[in-house]
Coordinates of C-alpha atoms in Angstrom, one line a residue:
Chain A
X1 CA -29.9 4.7 11.4
X2 CA -32.2 8.1 12.7
X3 CA -31.4 9.3 9.7
X4 CA -32.9 9.1 6.5
X5 CA -31.4 6.7 3.4
X6 CA -30.1 8.0 0.4
X7 CA -30.7 6.5 -3.3
X8 CA -27.2 4.4 -3.0
X9 CA -24.7 5.5 -6.3
X10 CA -22.5 2.4 -7.5
X11 CA -19.2 3.5 -9.1
X12 CA -16.5 6.4 -9.4
X13 CA -19.0 8.3 -12.4
X14 CA -22.4 8.3 -10.1
X15 CA -19.9 9.1 -7.4
X16 CA -18.5 12.3 -9.6
X17 CA -21.8 13.2 -10.7
X18 CA -24.2 12.8 -7.8
X19 CA -21.6 13.6 -5.7
X20 CA -20.0 16.7 -6.7
X21 CA -20.0 18.4 -3.8
X22 CA -18.6 16.3 -1.8
X23 CA -15.8 17.8 0.4
X24 CA -13.5 14.3 0.7
X25 CA -14.1 13.7 -3.3
X26 CA -13.5 17.2 -4.1
X27 CA -10.3 17.3 -2.7
X28 CA -9.3 14.0 -3.6
X29 CA -10.2 15.6 -7.9
X30 CA -7.7 18.3 -6.8
X31 CA -5.3 16.3 -6.4
X32 CA -4.9 13.9 -8.2
X33 CA -8.3 12.3 -10.1
X34 CA -5.9 8.9 -10.9
X35 CA -5.8 7.7 -8.0
X36 CA -9.7 7.5 -7.2
X37 CA -10.1 4.0 -8.8
X38 CA -13.5 3.4 -7.4
X39 CA -16.4 4.8 -5.5
X40 CA -19.5 4.3 -3.9
X41 CA -21.8 5.8 -1.7
X42 CA -23.8 3.0 0.0
X43 CA -26.1 3.1 2.8
X44 CA -25.4 6.8 3.9
X45 CA -21.3 5.7 4.0
X46 CA -19.6 6.8 0.8
X47 CA -16.5 4.4 0.1
X48 CA -13.6 6.5 -1.9
X49 CA -11.2 3.3 -3.6
X50 CA -7.7 4.7 -4.2
X51 CA -5.4 3.4 -5.4
X52 CA -2.4 1.3 -3.5
X53 CA 0.6 3.3 -3.7
X54 CA -1.4 6.6 -2.8
X55 CA -3.4 5.4 -0.4
X56 CA -1.2 7.6 1.7
X57 CA -1.2 10.8 0.5
X58 CA -4.9 9.9 -0.4
X59 CA -4.9 10.4 4.1
X60 CA -3.2 13.7 3.8
X61 CA -5.7 15.4 1.4
X62 CA -8.4 14.5 2.8
X63 CA -6.8 15.8 6.3
X64 CA -6.0 18.6 5.2
X65 CA -9.8 18.5 3.5
X66 CA -11.4 18.5 7.3
X67 CA -11.6 15.4 7.0
X68 CA -9.6 15.3 10.5
X69 CA -10.2 11.8 13.3
X70 CA -8.5 8.7 12.1
X71 CA -11.4 5.7 13.3
X72 CA -10.2 2.8 12.5
X73 CA -8.6 0.8 9.8
X74 CA -8.6 -3.3 9.4
X75 CA -8.6 -5.4 6.4
X76 CA -10.8 -8.4 4.6
X77 CA -9.7 -11.2 3.3
X78 CA -11.0 -11.9 0.1
X79 CA -10.2 -15.3 -1.0
X80 CA -9.9 -16.8 -3.1
X81 CA -10.8 -13.5 -5.1
X82 CA -8.4 -11.2 -6.7
X83 CA -7.3 -8.7 -5.7
X84 CA -7.0 -11.3 -2.5
X85 CA -6.8 -8.0 0.8
X86 CA -9.4 -5.2 1.4
X87 CA -8.0 -2.2 3.6
X88 CA -11.2 -0.3 5.1
X89 CA -9.8 3.6 6.4
X90 CA -13.0 4.5 8.3
X91 CA -11.8 8.7 8.7
X92 CA -14.3 10.6 10.6
X93 CA -14.9 14.7 10.6
X94 CA -15.2 16.4 13.4
X95 CA -15.8 19.1 11.3
X96 CA -18.7 17.8 9.4
X97 CA -20.1 15.5 11.3
X98 CA -19.9 12.4 8.5
X99 CA -17.3 9.8 8.3
X100 CA -15.6 8.4 5.2
X101 CA -14.1 5.5 4.3
X102 CA -11.2 4.7 2.4
X103 CA -9.6 1.8 0.8
X104 CA -6.9 0.1 -1.2
X105 CA -6.9 -3.7 -2.6
X106 CA -4.1 -5.3 -1.7
X107 CA -2.6 -9.0 -4.4
X108 CA -2.3 -11.9 -1.4
X109 CA 1.3 -12.8 -2.3
X110 CA 3.4 -10.6 -0.3
X111 CA 0.8 -7.9 0.8
X112 CA 2.6 -4.9 1.4
X113 CA 1.3 -0.7 1.4
X114 CA 2.4 2.0 3.3
X115 CA 2.2 3.1 7.0
X116 CA 0.4 5.7 7.8
X117 CA 1.3 7.0 10.8
X118 CA 3.3 9.6 9.8
X119 CA -0.3 11.3 9.0
X120 CA -1.7 10.1 11.8
X121 CA 0.0 8.1 14.7
X122 CA -2.6 6.5 15.9
X123 CA -3.5 3.5 13.0
X124 CA 0.5 2.6 15.3
X125 CA -1.3 -0.1 16.6
X126 CA -4.0 -0.5 14.1
X127 CA -1.7 -1.3 11.9
X128 CA 0.2 -4.0 14.2
X129 CA -2.7 -5.9 14.8
X130 CA -3.6 -5.9 10.9
X131 CA 0.2 -7.0 10.1
X132 CA -0.4 -10.4 13.1
X133 CA -4.0 -11.5 11.9
X134 CA -3.8 -10.9 8.6
X135 CA 0.5 -10.5 7.3
X136 CA 0.3 -7.2 5.6
X137 CA 3.4 -5.2 5.7
X138 CA 3.4 -1.5 6.6
X139 CA 6.6 0.2 5.2
X140 CA 7.7 3.1 7.0
X141 CA 5.8 1.5 10.2
X142 CA 8.5 2.3 13.0
X143 CA 7.8 -0.8 14.9
X144 CA 6.0 -3.6 13.6
X145 CA 5.2 -6.8 14.7
X146 CA 2.9 -8.6 16.0
X147 CA 0.3 -7.3 18.6
X148 CA -2.4 -10.0 20.3
X149 CA -0.5 -13.6 18.7
X150 CA 2.7 -14.5 20.2
X151 CA 5.7 -13.9 19.0
X152 CA 6.8 -16.8 17.7
X153 CA 3.2 -17.7 16.1
X154 CA 3.0 -18.8 13.1
X155 CA 0.4 -17.8 10.0
X156 CA -2.2 -15.3 10.6
X157 CA -5.5 -16.0 11.8
X158 CA -8.4 -14.0 10.6
X159 CA -7.0 -14.8 7.1
X160 CA -9.6 -16.7 5.5
X161 CA -7.6 -19.9 4.7
X162 CA -7.0 -20.1 8.0
X163 CA -9.8 -22.5 10.0
X164 CA -12.1 -21.1 12.9
X165 CA -10.9 -24.6 14.9
X166 CA -8.9 -27.7 14.5
X167 CA -5.6 -28.3 13.5
X168 CA -3.1 -25.3 11.0
Chain B
X1 CA 11.2 -14.7 10.9
X2 CA 12.2 -11.3 11.2
X3 CA 10.3 -9.2 12.0
X4 CA 9.2 -10.6 14.4
X5 CA 12.6 -10.8 16.2
X6 CA 13.0 -8.3 19.8
X7 CA 10.7 -8.7 22.4
X8 CA 9.8 -5.5 24.8
X9 CA 11.7 -5.6 27.4
X10 CA 14.8 -7.0 25.2
X11 CA 14.3 -3.6 23.4
X12 CA 13.6 -1.3 25.6
X13 CA 16.6 -3.1 27.4
X14 CA 18.6 -2.4 23.9
X15 CA 17.4 1.5 23.4
X16 CA 18.1 2.6 26.7
X17 CA 21.4 5.1 28.4
X18 CA 23.2 2.9 31.4
X19 CA 21.6 4.8 34.0
X20 CA 17.8 4.2 32.5
X21 CA 16.2 1.1 34.0
X22 CA 13.9 -1.3 32.6
X23 CA 11.3 -2.5 34.4
X24 CA 7.7 -4.3 34.1
X25 CA 4.0 -3.7 35.2
X26 CA 1.5 -5.6 35.0
X27 CA -0.1 -8.1 33.5
X28 CA -0.6 -8.6 36.7
X29 CA -0.7 -6.2 38.4
X30 CA -3.9 -4.9 40.3
X31 CA -4.1 -0.6 39.3
X32 CA -3.7 -2.2 35.5
X33 CA -7.6 -3.4 35.6
X34 CA -7.4 -6.2 34.0
X35 CA -4.3 -7.9 31.9
X36 CA -2.3 -4.9 30.8
X37 CA 1.5 -6.0 30.5
X38 CA 4.1 -2.1 30.3
X39 CA 7.5 -2.1 30.4
X40 CA 8.6 0.9 31.5
X41 CA 12.5 2.1 30.7
X42 CA 12.1 4.5 33.4
X43 CA 15.3 7.7 34.6
X44 CA 15.5 7.3 38.6
X45 CA 11.6 8.3 39.4
X46 CA 11.1 9.3 36.4
X47 CA 9.0 7.3 33.2
X48 CA 11.4 7.8 29.7
X49 CA 9.2 5.4 27.2
X50 CA 6.9 2.6 27.7
X51 CA 6.1 -0.1 25.3
X52 CA 2.6 -1.7 26.3
X53 CA 1.9 -5.1 25.9
X54 CA -1.1 -6.2 25.0
X55 CA -2.9 -9.5 23.3
X56 CA -2.6 -12.1 27.1
X57 CA -7.4 -11.3 27.2
X58 CA -6.9 -12.3 23.1
X59 CA -9.3 -14.9 21.8
X60 CA -9.8 -14.0 18.2
X61 CA -14.0 -12.5 19.0
X62 CA -13.2 -11.9 15.5
X63 CA -13.2 -15.0 13.1
X64 CA -15.5 -16.4 15.7
X65 CA -18.2 -13.7 14.5
X66 CA -16.9 -15.3 10.7
X67 CA -18.2 -18.7 11.8
X68 CA -21.8 -17.9 13.2
X69 CA -25.2 -16.9 12.3
X70 CA -25.8 -13.1 11.9
X71 CA -27.4 -13.5 15.0
X72 CA -26.0 -15.5 17.9
X73 CA -22.8 -12.7 17.0
X74 CA -24.6 -11.0 19.3
X75 CA -23.8 -13.6 23.1
X76 CA -20.2 -12.6 21.7
X77 CA -20.8 -9.0 21.6
X78 CA -21.2 -8.0 25.5
X79 CA -18.2 -10.3 26.3
X80 CA -15.9 -7.8 24.1
X81 CA -15.9 -5.1 26.9
X82 CA -18.6 -6.9 29.8
X83 CA -18.6 -3.1 32.1
X84 CA -20.2 -2.1 29.3
X85 CA -22.7 -4.8 27.2
X86 CA -25.2 -2.9 26.1
X87 CA -23.5 -1.1 23.6
X88 CA -21.6 -2.4 22.0
X89 CA -25.0 -5.0 21.7
X90 CA -26.5 -1.6 20.5
X91 CA -23.6 -1.4 18.9
X92 CA -23.8 -4.5 16.7
X93 CA -27.8 -4.7 16.4
X94 CA -27.3 -1.0 14.2
X95 CA -25.3 -2.1 12.1
X96 CA -26.5 -4.7 10.9
X97 CA -30.4 -3.8 10.8
X98 CA -28.2 -0.7 8.7
X99 CA -27.1 -3.7 6.3
X100 CA -30.8 -5.4 6.3
X101 CA -32.7 -1.6 5.6
X102 CA -33.6 -1.8 9.1
X103 CA -35.4 0.0 11.8
X104 CA -36.2 -1.0 15.0
X105 CA -40.0 0.1 16.4
X106 CA -40.0 3.5 18.1
X107 CA -40.5 1.9 21.5
X108 CA -37.6 -0.5 20.9
X109 CA -35.2 1.9 20.4
X110 CA -35.8 4.3 23.5
X111 CA -36.0 1.3 25.6
X112 CA -32.6 0.7 23.8
X113 CA -30.9 4.1 24.8
X114 CA -33.0 4.0 28.4
X115 CA -30.9 0.8 29.5
X116 CA -27.5 2.2 26.8
X117 CA -27.5 4.8 29.7
X118 CA -27.8 2.4 32.6
X119 CA -24.6 0.4 31.5
X120 CA -23.5 4.2 30.7
X121 CA -23.5 4.9 34.4
X122 CA -22.8 0.9 35.2
X123 CA -19.3 2.2 33.4
X124 CA -18.5 4.9 35.1
X125 CA -19.6 3.4 38.3
X126 CA -16.6 0.8 37.7
X127 CA -14.6 3.1 37.0
X128 CA -14.9 6.0 39.7
X129 CA -14.8 2.8 42.1
X130 CA -11.6 2.2 41.3
X131 CA -9.7 5.0 39.8
X132 CA -10.4 6.6 43.2
X133 CA -8.8 3.2 44.8
X134 CA -6.1 3.7 42.8
X135 CA -5.6 6.6 44.8
X136 CA -5.8 5.2 47.7
X137 CA -9.6 6.5 48.6
X138 CA -10.9 2.5 49.1
X139 CA -14.4 4.4 50.1
X140 CA -15.7 4.9 47.0
X141 CA -15.6 1.6 45.0
X142 CA -18.1 0.3 48.2
X143 CA -20.2 3.4 47.6
X144 CA -20.7 3.0 43.7
X145 CA -20.7 -0.7 43.9
X146 CA -23.4 -0.7 45.7
X147 CA -25.2 1.3 43.1
X148 CA -24.0 -0.3 40.3
X149 CA -25.3 -3.4 42.3
X150 CA -28.6 -1.2 41.8
X151 CA -27.8 -1.0 37.5
X152 CA -27.1 -5.1 37.3
X153 CA -30.7 -5.8 39.5
X154 CA -32.4 -3.7 36.6
X155 CA -29.9 -5.7 33.2
X156 CA -31.1 -8.9 35.0
X157 CA -34.6 -7.9 35.3
X158 CA -35.1 -7.2 32.0
X159 CA -32.4 -9.6 30.6
X160 CA -32.1 -12.5 32.6
X161 CA -28.6 -11.6 32.5
X162 CA -26.7 -9.0 35.4
X163 CA -22.8 -8.6 33.8
X164 CA -23.5 -10.4 29.2
X165 CA -27.3 -8.7 29.0
X166 CA -28.1 -10.1 24.9
X167 CA -31.0 -8.0 25.6
X168 CA -31.1 -6.2 21.9
X169 CA -31.4 -8.5 19.1
X170 CA -31.6 -7.4 15.4
X171 CA -34.4 -6.2 14.9
X172 CA -35.9 -4.5 18.1
X173 CA -35.6 -6.7 22.2
X174 CA -36.0 -10.5 23.2
X175 CA -38.7 -9.3 25.0
X176 CA -41.3 -6.2 26.3
X177 CA -39.6 -5.7 29.8
X178 CA -41.1 -6.8 33.2
X179 CA -44.1 -4.8 33.7
X180 CA -43.0 -2.7 36.6
X181 CA -39.8 -2.5 35.1
X182 CA -40.1 1.3 34.7
X183 CA -41.2 2.3 38.2
X184 CA -37.9 0.4 38.9
X185 CA -35.6 2.8 37.8
X186 CA -37.7 5.3 38.7
X187 CA -36.9 4.8 42.0
X188 CA -33.1 4.5 40.8
X189 CA -33.1 7.4 38.8
X190 CA -35.4 9.4 41.5
X191 CA -31.3 8.3 44.8
X192 CA -28.8 8.6 42.2
X193 CA -28.0 12.0 41.9
X194 CA -28.0 12.4 45.6
X195 CA -25.8 9.6 45.2
X196 CA -23.3 11.7 42.5
X197 CA -22.9 14.0 46.1
X198 CA -22.7 12.0 47.6
X199 CA -18.8 9.9 45.9
X200 CA -18.7 14.5 44.9
X201 CA -18.2 14.7 48.7
X202 CA -15.8 12.6 49.1
X203 CA -13.3 13.6 46.3
X204 CA -13.5 16.7 44.7
X205 CA -12.4 17.5 48.0
X206 CA -10.0 15.9 48.6
X207 CA -6.8 17.1 49.0
X208 CA -4.6 14.1 47.8
X209 CA -7.9 12.3 45.3
X210 CA -6.8 17.0 44.3
X211 CA -2.9 16.6 44.3
X212 CA -2.9 13.1 43.0
X213 CA -5.0 14.8 39.5
X214 CA -4.4 17.9 39.1
X215 CA -2.2 18.9 36.4
X216 CA -0.7 14.6 35.9
X217 CA -1.2 13.1 32.4
X218 CA -1.8 16.4 30.1
X219 CA -2.6 15.3 27.1
X220 CA -3.4 18.7 24.9
X221 CA -6.5 18.3 22.0
X222 CA -4.0 18.0 19.5
X223 CA -2.1 14.6 20.6
X224 CA -6.0 13.3 21.6
X225 CA -7.2 14.0 17.7
X226 CA -3.5 12.1 16.3
X227 CA -3.6 9.2 19.0
X228 CA -7.0 8.5 18.3
X229 CA -8.0 9.3 22.2
X230 CA -12.7 8.9 22.0
X231 CA -15.5 9.9 24.7
X232 CA -14.3 11.1 28.2
X233 CA -10.4 11.8 27.8
X234 CA -11.3 13.1 24.4
X235 CA -13.8 15.5 25.5
X236 CA -11.7 16.3 29.0
X237 CA -8.6 17.9 26.5
X238 CA -11.0 20.9 24.9
X239 CA -12.9 18.5 21.6
X240 CA -16.8 18.8 21.5
X241 CA -17.4 15.8 20.0
X242 CA -20.3 13.2 21.2
X243 CA -21.7 10.9 19.0
X244 CA -25.0 10.5 21.0
X245 CA -25.4 15.1 19.5
X246 CA -24.2 15.6 16.5
X247 CA -24.4 11.1 14.8
X248 CA -27.5 11.3 16.5
X249 CA -28.0 7.0 16.1
X250 CA -31.3 4.7 17.5
X251 CA -33.4 8.1 18.3
X252 CA -30.9 10.2 20.3
X253 CA -31.9 13.6 18.8
X254 CA -35.2 13.4 20.5
X255 CA -33.4 13.8 23.8
X256 CA -32.0 17.1 25.9
X257 CA -28.4 16.4 26.9
X258 CA -25.7 18.4 27.7
X259 CA -22.2 17.4 26.0
X260 CA -19.8 18.3 29.4
X261 CA -16.0 19.4 28.2
X262 CA -12.6 20.6 29.5
X263 CA -10.3 22.3 28.8
X264 CA -7.6 21.0 31.3
X265 CA -6.4 18.2 29.7
X266 CA -5.2 15.7 32.7
X267 CA -7.2 13.6 35.1
X268 CA -9.0 15.9 37.6
X269 CA -10.8 17.5 34.3
X270 CA -11.9 13.1 33.2
X271 CA -12.7 13.2 36.4
X272 CA -15.0 15.9 36.4
X273 CA -16.3 15.3 32.7
X274 CA -17.5 11.7 33.4
X275 CA -19.4 13.5 37.1
X276 CA -21.0 15.5 35.1
X277 CA -21.3 13.1 31.9
X278 CA -23.7 11.0 35.1
X279 CA -26.1 13.4 35.9
X280 CA -26.8 14.0 32.1
X281 CA -27.0 10.0 31.6
X282 CA -29.5 10.0 34.7
X283 CA -31.7 13.4 32.5
X284 CA -32.1 11.2 29.4
X285 CA -33.0 8.6 31.5
X286 CA -35.7 10.6 32.5
X287 CA -37.1 11.7 29.6
X288 CA -37.9 7.6 28.3
X289 CA -39.7 7.7 30.9
X290 CA -41.6 10.7 30.6
X291 CA -42.4 9.8 27.0
X292 CA -42.0 6.4 27.0
X293 CA -43.8 5.6 23.4
X294 CA -46.6 2.9 23.1
X295 CA -46.3 0.3 20.8
X296 CA -44.7 -3.0 19.7
X297 CA -40.6 -3.8 20.7
X298 CA -40.4 -5.9 17.9
X299 CA -40.4 -5.4 13.9
X300 CA -42.7 -6.7 11.3
X301 CA -39.8 -8.6 9.7
X302 CA -41.1 -12.5 10.7
X303 CA -38.0 -13.6 7.9
X304 CA -34.9 -11.1 10.6
X305 CA -37.3 -11.5 14.4
X306 CA -37.6 -14.4 15.7
X307 CA -41.3 -15.1 17.2
X308 CA -43.1 -14.8 19.8
X309 CA -43.7 -18.0 22.0
X310 CA -47.2 -17.7 22.1
X311 CA -48.1 -17.3 17.9
X312 CA -45.2 -20.5 17.8
X313 CA -47.6 -22.6 19.8
X314 CA -50.7 -21.4 17.2
X315 CA -49.8 -20.3 13.8
X316 CA -48.3 -22.4 11.5
X317 CA -46.3 -20.0 9.4
X318 CA -44.5 -18.5 13.1
X319 CA -43.2 -21.9 13.4
X320 CA -41.4 -22.0 10.4
X321 CA -40.1 -19.3 10.5
X322 CA -38.6 -20.0 13.8
X323 CA -37.1 -23.2 12.5
X324 CA -35.8 -21.0 9.7
X325 CA -33.5 -18.4 11.0
X326 CA -32.5 -20.9 14.2
X327 CA -31.4 -23.0 11.4
X328 CA -30.1 -21.7 9.0
X329 CA -30.4 -17.8 10.1
X330 CA -31.6 -14.8 7.1
X331 CA -29.4 -14.0 4.4
X332 CA -28.7 -10.4 5.1
X333 CA -27.4 -8.1 1.7
X334 CA -24.1 -7.8 1.1
X335 CA -22.2 -4.6 1.3
X336 CA -20.5 -3.3 4.3
X337 CA -21.3 -0.8 6.8
X338 CA -20.0 0.8 9.8
X339 CA -21.5 2.0 12.8
X340 CA -20.0 4.5 15.6
X341 CA -21.7 5.1 18.7
X342 CA -20.5 7.3 21.7
X343 CA -20.4 3.7 24.4
X344 CA -19.6 4.7 28.0
X345 CA -15.5 4.5 27.3
X346 CA -15.0 6.1 23.7
X347 CA -16.1 5.6 20.8
X348 CA -16.9 2.1 19.3
X349 CA -17.8 1.7 16.0
X350 CA -18.2 -1.6 14.5
X351 CA -17.2 -2.9 11.0
X352 CA -19.9 -5.3 8.8
X353 CA -19.0 -6.8 5.9
X354 CA -22.2 -8.9 4.0
X355 CA -21.5 -11.4 1.1
X356 CA -25.7 -11.8 1.4
X357 CA -25.0 -15.2 3.0
X358 CA -27.0 -15.9 6.8
X359 CA -22.9 -15.3 8.0
X360 CA -21.1 -12.4 8.1
X361 CA -18.2 -12.4 6.3
X362 CA -15.7 -9.8 8.3
X363 CA -16.8 -8.3 12.3
X364 CA -14.7 -5.5 13.2
X365 CA -15.0 -4.1 16.6
X366 CA -13.7 -1.0 16.5
X367 CA -12.8 -0.4 21.1
X368 CA -11.6 3.2 22.1
X369 CA -10.1 1.6 25.4
X370 CA -7.0 0.0 22.5
X371 CA -6.6 3.2 20.6
X372 CA -6.7 5.1 23.8
X373 CA -3.7 3.3 25.4
X374 CA -2.0 3.9 22.8
X375 CA -1.9 7.9 23.8
X376 CA -0.5 6.4 28.0
X377 CA 3.2 7.3 26.9
X378 CA 2.3 10.7 25.5
X379 CA 0.6 11.1 29.2
X380 CA 3.6 10.0 31.6
X381 CA 7.0 10.9 29.1
X382 CA 8.9 13.1 32.1
X383 CA 5.8 12.1 35.0
X384 CA 7.0 10.2 38.1
X385 CA 6.3 6.5 37.7
X386 CA 3.5 7.1 40.2
X387 CA 1.6 8.9 38.0
X388 CA 1.1 6.9 35.9
X389 CA -1.4 4.5 38.4
X390 CA -4.1 8.1 38.6
X391 CA -3.4 7.6 35.0
X392 CA -3.7 4.3 33.6
X393 CA -6.8 5.2 36.2
X394 CA -8.1 8.3 34.4
X395 CA -8.5 6.7 30.7
X396 CA -10.7 4.2 31.8
X397 CA -9.7 1.5 29.8
X398 CA -10.9 -1.7 29.6
X399 CA -8.2 -5.0 28.3
X400 CA -11.5 -7.0 27.2
X401 CA -11.4 -4.4 24.7
X402 CA -8.3 -3.9 23.3
X403 CA -7.3 -7.4 23.4
X404 CA -10.4 -8.8 21.6

């Protein structure tokens, strides 16, 4: 946290007004403004919320805009709130020396989303991990099997309704 | 469940052509640096496919973190990557500090940089020793562990622990380092460059070592980026990125150092890059020793940072704060942050989500080995089986951080 913390911008309108020249925001707007459902710039981190069915195309768009490195993806379980699951993709740009977060929200009932392995093969293990520990399916994933837990395991340990200790 | 059908062995066996053989390597194989299991499809001695099978060390650390107070998570982070513990401490502390809007005092930042670089040396020394040992050069292992012992003694001096340091705290350090600590670091740093020469003398000109590494495990820059490879293997593929320089944290912008890169893309390039990195780490540590600022090592945030023992015994308020922090933790403003750092093995990142309570709602750890392991197949496909051991050594994976 060497850099100074800039003022937070909460909400889609505030981000569009405050960061109109941001390369990722520009690219997403030029591609499909409807896909950007929410946005925030908080603690120097830009978060763009994308419509669930558009995530693969959105990641292709930011990839073309210079955000070339898939760094991380994971899920957050907001149980019992709805929509239940949040997927966070952290994308790094080697050119801009900057990171953005794209996120999608998923309903809790048999959640599934497009796999982004066609965009970044690096997402392979990450999506398997989310599938294993959260039970979110990734359509088009080449090898969607459990990765951490034994293959015959029942349940998804990182869900909030899965206890930390004791019997299930 | 249909999605779980097909163990990798069966899957490989079903897809394999008649003349191909499917063999198992690990999880107890000494060259897999832990409990990595690889299911290999081979054609004679040529590798056709590799199916990494991981999870043998999965302990659910991310789940455990959700049941702990923020300050109680720090000891968990040591155990994820036990070869580079201080980098993990640093990354987690920086992430929580970012959530809190808190910054550690300058002296704490400098000591953090010094110890993180020592931790990087520690990690690289283990890599060099075990990598050379896998190739058959056993002597180097004994030499690198001699120096590693010195580093562990330094860790013990500050943290009381050799491997599981947990020395950094949210808002600074757990305590001042002992009085003669900087002199001891200086003595170590003064002699260390000669030791690197010593390793280099043993290996760089060694024809067996050269032949086992040169032209082996080729990973192009495009493949490395597509597969999420970071750290020394990425820089050895010619991508010039180092978060310490490009996205500085913890005051790294104040230090002068070079980022070695190589365009050879092979195991030899990774060896060379890491050797130069060790020399650059020594330069950074020297700069921290020369310019060490004065001041406190804990931020002035009594509701977050534990008070000094002395104050606790004399001041009522300090005692109350201590009691509250230990029994109830401290609330962290709601939000989500991702903090990335350049650790010894590559880019480590902590994604911490807070819901405003004293326990993290979600802690996700991005560890470099997890992504780097995916590149193993690309590096080994169409190559000899014997090269696999050299490649595993050169990407320097730690199974603790893959499985978490």
